[in-house]
Amino acid sequence: MTKVYEKSPAFFETFDRKPGQQHTTHYCPGCGHGTLNKIMADLVAELGIQDQTIYVGPVGCGVFIYYYFEGACASAAHGRASAVATGISRSNPDGIVVSYQGDGDLAAIGTGNAIHAANRGENMIVFFVNNNLYGMTGGQMAPTTLLEQKTSTSPYGRSEINDGYPLRMSEMMAGLEAPTLVARVGVNNPKNIRQAVKVIRKGLEIQRDKKGYVFIEVMSQCPTNWKKDPVEACEWIDDVVCKQYPLGVFKDLTDERQAQRRPRREVEFAAVAKQLGLRGDDDTGLDKMTLPQPEMRFKFAGFGGQGVLSLGLMVAQMATERNMEVTWLPSYGPEMRGGVANSSVVIGENPIGTPVVDVPDVLVALNRPSMDKLSPLVKEDGLIVYNSSLIDQIPADLKGKVCPLPATTLAAEAGTVKAANVVVLGFVARMTGIFTLAELEEFLCETFKKPALQEINLKAVAAGWNAAEAFI
Amino acid sequence: MKKLVKGNEAVVIGALVAGCDAYYGYPITPASEIAHAASEHFLPLGKVFVQAECEVGAINMVFGSASSGLRTLTASSGPGISLKMEGISYLAGAELPCVIVNVQRVGPGLGNIGPEQGDYFQVVKGGGHGDYRNIVLAPASVEETYRMTIQAFDLADRWRTPVFILTDATLGQMMEPIDIRQEKIEKIDKPWALTAEEASNQNLITSIYLDFDDMEAHIEKLHKKYRKITETEASAEVFGDPDPQIVLTGYGITSRLLRSTVDELNARGIRAALIRPKTLWPFPEKIYQETVKESVPVLSVEMSRGQFIEDVRLALPRHKVSWYGRVGGNLPEIETLVARAEQCLKEATND
Ligand code: SF4
């Protein structure tokens, strides 16, 4: 006896992943899923792509496709198969990724993920099985349900007023630039099946050739929830359903599309180090800083745009190169209100506790609001430097050493008011003894590579340094 | 080499050193610098970087990527983590290793972008549906954010489970030096992964077990694993006086404030110590029990209104454990913490 029909080798011989009866599928008699699965398996075998193929199953009647297909499978959360398939496709540039989703899954809860996977042109083929309701959960209305169709959540029939109109996903997908092939097929009669085989074969070939995203909507009959016998259900697709959802190819760029590959590499640490711009040596070879006390707490405050964040950063960066313990914390939220931005820097010889500077050893205030707010908080023997170019009045009874510094004026003389923060840097370094002028200059030359900028900043830092003379 | 970086950048650098292959994420303040740095470094190195259409998309891409055996990272902040929770439950159920960073901001709802620790229950107790746990690491510095990110990938692979790194707006935005060098990475085979080769044809990544007994066995298997994790991975740092009159405790950025508080108390002649959990799940109960002697009062500080303290009380059921915290984006002030600690000590002495 010759065999006229043989199970596709892309299917398991027995469905060992299925508990209970392992020779039959879980689909109801006459269901479109079974026919579609058979077409898919035959074509996977025919194209010889079984080992590369990775299937992603949905939640819905397709949830158990992994029972049948002998291949790597993942089961996704409801609506998320396209996102899961994206992760798998990017991870396996040589893989052929099949995402299998129903209409509740893809056209309702997962529409966003489906459209964006399509729009990125992921290398994947999506089977969108449209039987115009939620099959597995008990025949509820889906976005694809026909007007006036009765389901368990549209017992009076779907109404456009209450429920909107049947959603045509293929037409939407075809409107996107990225997809290579978008088509709607039927599996309800031999003619439609022949056409479906043709389109699906093409879709899988596109995957084999890495030519991008394929969307195939399969009009599928659900005799169980339609409450029709299998023959009636198949006829109803032709007579009624396809009036709303015409079959056809909506977009086909197979011939003009080039293969699109997204190769992936595994790299050694050396490549990472290069990408991060790390130097080979372990430390800068610079001596540790000598601080006037084991831990110094700085607050740099002013208008946003006066460079107080970068001033703090310069101090923190230089301290890092000297192997000190350092924290830099920018202000945000309510602290920023009223135009006051600040950065807090702590430099220590030992591990630092709080990075928040409530009581500064050194306060730099570049504008009046920050001077008013922060100067009373400074430590007894602390240092307050304020920008006397912009601040003409200061709070009474301040503790610590209070130094007016015309930072904006000196910066303008050096070439730009923007360098006020560098003027302050020179001043504070000398007042506290944390950096020498030579160290500051070397740092600025490394930071500002353009000669013109270098010149301005060197002038600015020297101006600050010299201005400190009067206070020492 | 030492590099001054933000906590958020340290995550990405740690991931690169750990051999992370893929990043999927969605922008949100105050976590966005993680996506910025990942986009800058992953693509030129030939790694995967995808800015997903939404948080739900991102976590499900993580599911696909982790299913394929890649070392995979995602990051977000409070509201985004809420959206990811369904996916995280699936990852835990399917036993997929991945690393998830939550840079905590203020909630509930839109809240604000300041620092808070209000996501403790959400992250430490599971968060999504079903009976599962995540390993949760709580760094207290930028350097530790970097180290723990490297460690997180090893833990995730070793235990086949999602690992959280729980930071906050302050730790994410502040800069500190980190010491970047080649590290020893655990290389673990993943024969279960989905690949484009015949060897993986029988592989199935799923969290569904229709049969009740099979499902019960699966949950029991997960919990056997969780018990082993509890026995081996719980960790905490103890700092301060070896024979304390009072013990302070807090995690993450709060523990940095408490470190300064302990220093100040010790300077005032009060013997104080700090217990700082490095793992929030598993919670280092034993370290609490060994460190806190009978009748020593405990001040538990968190930037939330009494979440963390529940675990401290479970660890120390016979001790007096008092709560203090600030919320809304505020950090507790050292002065107040010192006063609170002194008050706790006074009350304990009077009792
Ligand atoms: S419920 Fe409908 S879609 Fe689901 S298996 Fe049965 S016939 Fe097919």
Coordinates of C-alpha atoms and ligand atoms in Angstrom, one line a residue, chain A residues 27-28 31 33 61 131 135 221-225, ligand 1:
Chain A
Y27 CA -8.5 22.0 18.0
C28 CA -12.2 21.5 17.6
C31 CA -11.3 24.6 13.1
H33 CA -6.1 26.5 13.0
C61 CA -6.5 28.8 20.7
N131 CA -11.8 34.1 13.4
G135 CA -12.0 31.5 20.8
Q221 CA -13.4 29.3 10.9
C222 CA -14.4 28.8 14.5
P223 CA -17.4 26.4 14.3
T224 CA -17.6 26.0 18.0
N225 CA -18.1 29.7 18.9
Ligands
SF4_1 S1 -12.7 27.4 19.8 FE1 -12.8 27.9 17.7 S2 -10.8 28.7 17.2 FE2 -10.6 27.5 19.1 S3 -10.1 25.5 18.5 FE3 -12.3 25.5 18.7 S4 -13.0 26.0 16.6 FE4 -10.8 26.5 16.7

